C-alpha cells in the first residue's frame, strides 16, 4: 500500500511539474469555429510542435467573440503568437518555426 501511495505522490509531482512547465510556453491562439476543415488540417500540421506552445482555441461564433467574428469570419483559421498575428488560412511552418525559435532564445 505504501509503495502505491509513493507512486501516486511521484506521479502527481511529475504531472504538477509538467503542468507548471506548460504555463511557461508561448501561446498560439487559433481563431476558429465549430465546423472548419481548414482548422482541423492546421491542427494536424501543428501536432509535432505541440510540446513547444500552449494552443488556445477561440470560437469566433460565440457571442463574446463578436470582434473576432467581424475581423476573421472569412479568414479562419487565423493564428496569433503571444497576441500578435502570425498566419492565416494554412500553417506556415517557416513562420511558426521562426516565432518559436525567437521566443526560445529570449525565454
PDB file of C-alpha atoms in Angstrom:
ATOM      1  CA  UNK A   1       0.000   0.000   0.000  1.00  0.00           C
ATOM      2  CA  UNK A   2       2.789   2.413   0.889  1.00  0.00           C
ATOM      3  CA  UNK A   3       4.510   1.847  -2.479  1.00  0.00           C
ATOM      4  CA  UNK A   4       1.229   2.670  -4.230  1.00  0.00           C
ATOM      5  CA  UNK A   5       0.978   5.912  -2.265  1.00  0.00           C
ATOM      6  CA  UNK A   6       4.607   6.790  -3.078  1.00  0.00           C
ATOM      7  CA  UNK A   7       3.987   6.126  -6.766  1.00  0.00           C
ATOM      8  CA  UNK A   8       0.838   8.254  -6.700  1.00  0.00           C
ATOM      9  CA  UNK A   9       2.716  11.085  -4.962  1.00  0.00           C
ATOM     10  CA  UNK A  10       5.546  10.854  -7.513  1.00  0.00           C
ATOM     11  CA  UNK A  11       3.057  10.876 -10.400  1.00  0.00           C
ATOM     12  CA  UNK A  12       1.218  13.895  -9.006  1.00  0.00           C
ATOM     13  CA  UNK A  13       4.541  15.772  -8.576  1.00  0.00           C
ATOM     14  CA  UNK A  14       5.534  14.848 -12.121  1.00  0.00           C
ATOM     15  CA  UNK A  15       2.183  15.980 -13.523  1.00  0.00           C
ATOM     16  CA  UNK A  16       2.386  19.164 -11.484  1.00  0.00           C
ATOM     17  CA  UNK A  17       5.889  19.884 -12.809  1.00  0.00           C
ATOM     18  CA  UNK A  18       4.783  19.158 -16.375  1.00  0.00           C
ATOM     19  CA  UNK A  19       1.770  21.441 -15.962  1.00  0.00           C
ATOM     20  CA  UNK A  20       3.806  24.284 -14.495  1.00  0.00           C
ATOM     21  CA  UNK A  21       6.311  23.927 -17.343  1.00  0.00           C
ATOM     22  CA  UNK A  22       3.454  24.186 -19.840  1.00  0.00           C
ATOM     23  CA  UNK A  23       2.477  27.513 -18.279  1.00  0.00           C
ATOM     24  CA  UNK A  24       5.836  28.952 -19.328  1.00  0.00           C
ATOM     25  CA  UNK A  25       5.355  28.214 -23.019  1.00  0.00           C
ATOM     26  CA  UNK A  26       4.228  30.785 -25.563  1.00  0.00           C
ATOM     27  CA  UNK A  27       0.560  30.875 -26.534  1.00  0.00           C
ATOM     28  CA  UNK A  28      -0.533  30.055 -30.054  1.00  0.00           C
ATOM     29  CA  UNK A  29      -4.124  31.231 -30.442  1.00  0.00           C
ATOM     30  CA  UNK A  30      -6.253  29.610 -33.120  1.00  0.00           C
ATOM     31  CA  UNK A  31      -9.299  31.608 -34.213  1.00  0.00           C
ATOM     32  CA  UNK A  32     -11.752  29.000 -35.430  1.00  0.00           C
ATOM     33  CA  UNK A  33     -15.388  27.905 -35.461  1.00  0.00           C
ATOM     34  CA  UNK A  34     -17.148  24.612 -34.823  1.00  0.00           C
ATOM     35  CA  UNK A  35     -17.060  23.254 -38.383  1.00  0.00           C
ATOM     36  CA  UNK A  36     -13.800  24.248 -40.053  1.00  0.00           C
ATOM     37  CA  UNK A  37     -11.966  21.668 -42.142  1.00  0.00           C
ATOM     38  CA  UNK A  38      -9.001  24.006 -42.702  1.00  0.00           C
ATOM     39  CA  UNK A  39      -8.736  24.411 -38.925  1.00  0.00           C
ATOM     40  CA  UNK A  40      -8.705  20.645 -38.487  1.00  0.00           C
ATOM     41  CA  UNK A  41      -5.961  20.339 -41.108  1.00  0.00           C
ATOM     42  CA  UNK A  42      -3.986  23.102 -39.398  1.00  0.00           C
ATOM     43  CA  UNK A  43      -4.193  21.322 -36.028  1.00  0.00           C
ATOM     44  CA  UNK A  44      -2.854  18.174 -37.678  1.00  0.00           C
ATOM     45  CA  UNK A  45       0.111  20.128 -39.052  1.00  0.00           C
ATOM     46  CA  UNK A  46       0.729  21.625 -35.586  1.00  0.00           C
ATOM     47  CA  UNK A  47       0.734  18.256 -33.806  1.00  0.00           C
ATOM     48  CA  UNK A  48       4.564  17.747 -33.976  1.00  0.00           C
ATOM     49  CA  UNK A  49       5.086  21.202 -32.414  1.00  0.00           C
ATOM     50  CA  UNK A  50       2.506  20.949 -29.612  1.00  0.00           C
ATOM     51  CA  UNK A  51       5.147  20.472 -26.909  1.00  0.00           C
ATOM     52  CA  UNK A  52       6.579  23.916 -27.756  1.00  0.00           C
ATOM     53  CA  UNK A  53       3.475  26.061 -27.168  1.00  0.00           C
ATOM     54  CA  UNK A  54       0.094  26.192 -25.463  1.00  0.00           C
ATOM     55  CA  UNK A  55      -2.707  26.103 -28.016  1.00  0.00           C
ATOM     56  CA  UNK A  56      -5.681  28.292 -27.198  1.00  0.00           C
ATOM     57  CA  UNK A  57      -8.732  27.987 -29.433  1.00  0.00           C
ATOM     58  CA  UNK A  58     -11.166  30.875 -29.800  1.00  0.00           C
ATOM     59  CA  UNK A  59     -14.533  30.085 -31.386  1.00  0.00           C
ATOM     60  CA  UNK A  60     -15.341  33.267 -33.287  1.00  0.00           C
ATOM     61  CA  UNK A  61     -19.046  32.376 -33.454  1.00  0.00           C
ATOM     62  CA  UNK A  62     -19.565  32.651 -29.690  1.00  0.00           C
ATOM     63  CA  UNK A  63     -21.362  35.855 -28.617  1.00  0.00           C
ATOM     64  CA  UNK A  64     -18.400  37.093 -26.537  1.00  0.00           C
ATOM     65  CA  UNK A  65     -16.146  36.903 -29.608  1.00  0.00           C
ATOM     66  CA  UNK A  66     -18.071  39.258 -31.891  1.00  0.00           C
ATOM     67  CA  UNK A  67     -14.935  41.358 -32.534  1.00  0.00           C
ATOM     68  CA  UNK A  68     -13.051  38.301 -33.822  1.00  0.00           C
ATOM     69  CA  UNK A  69     -16.036  37.210 -35.893  1.00  0.00           C
ATOM     70  CA  UNK A  70     -16.190  40.606 -37.603  1.00  0.00           C
ATOM     71  CA  UNK A  71     -12.445  40.567 -38.216  1.00  0.00           C
ATOM     72  CA  UNK A  72     -11.868  36.932 -39.208  1.00  0.00           C
ATOM     73  CA  UNK A  73     -15.145  35.387 -40.422  1.00  0.00           C
ATOM     74  CA  UNK A  74     -13.768  34.861 -43.944  1.00  0.00           C
ATOM     75  CA  UNK A  75     -10.170  34.232 -42.909  1.00  0.00           C
ATOM     76  CA  UNK A  76     -10.103  31.293 -40.488  1.00  0.00           C
ATOM     77  CA  UNK A  77      -8.010  29.608 -39.436  1.00  0.00           C
ATOM     78  CA  UNK A  78      -6.082  32.594 -38.121  1.00  0.00           C
ATOM     79  CA  UNK A  79      -3.184  32.265 -35.692  1.00  0.00           C
ATOM     80  CA  UNK A  80      -1.717  34.717 -33.205  1.00  0.00           C
ATOM     81  CA  UNK A  81       1.558  34.016 -31.426  1.00  0.00           C
ATOM     82  CA  UNK A  82       1.606  35.574 -27.948  1.00  0.00           C
ATOM     83  CA  UNK A  83      -1.070  38.041 -29.006  1.00  0.00           C
ATOM     84  CA  UNK A  84       0.460  39.047 -32.346  1.00  0.00           C
ATOM     85  CA  UNK A  85      -0.834  37.995 -35.755  1.00  0.00           C
ATOM     86  CA  UNK A  86       1.295  35.162 -37.169  1.00  0.00           C
ATOM     87  CA  UNK A  87      -0.529  33.497 -40.085  1.00  0.00           C
ATOM     88  CA  UNK A  88      -3.888  32.640 -41.627  1.00  0.00           C
ATOM     89  CA  UNK A  89      -5.605  30.064 -43.862  1.00  0.00           C
ATOM     90  CA  UNK A  90      -2.871  27.428 -43.528  1.00  0.00           C
ATOM     91  CA  UNK A  91       0.008  26.782 -41.150  1.00  0.00           C
ATOM     92  CA  UNK A  92       3.161  28.463 -42.387  1.00  0.00           C
ATOM     93  CA  UNK A  93       5.704  26.136 -40.798  1.00  0.00           C
ATOM     94  CA  UNK A  94       8.591  28.506 -41.511  1.00  0.00           C
ATOM     95  CA  UNK A  95       6.836  31.426 -39.775  1.00  0.00           C
ATOM     96  CA  UNK A  96       5.929  29.190 -36.831  1.00  0.00           C
ATOM     97  CA  UNK A  97       9.494  27.873 -36.523  1.00  0.00           C
ATOM     98  CA  UNK A  98      10.890  31.417 -36.617  1.00  0.00           C
ATOM     99  CA  UNK A  99       8.474  32.630 -33.924  1.00  0.00           C
ATOM    100  CA  UNK A 100       9.223  29.629 -31.704  1.00  0.00           C
ATOM    101  CA  UNK A 101      12.970  29.973 -32.170  1.00  0.00           C
ATOM    102  CA  UNK A 102      12.887  33.683 -31.368  1.00  0.00           C
ATOM    103  CA  UNK A 103      10.775  33.045 -28.253  1.00  0.00           C
ATOM    104  CA  UNK A 104      13.006  30.163 -27.097  1.00  0.00           C
ATOM    105  CA  UNK A 105      16.120  32.304 -27.491  1.00  0.00           C
ATOM    106  CA  UNK A 106      14.698  35.027 -25.275  1.00  0.00           C
ATOM    107  CA  UNK A 107      12.977  32.797 -22.707  1.00  0.00           C
TER     108      UNK A 107
END
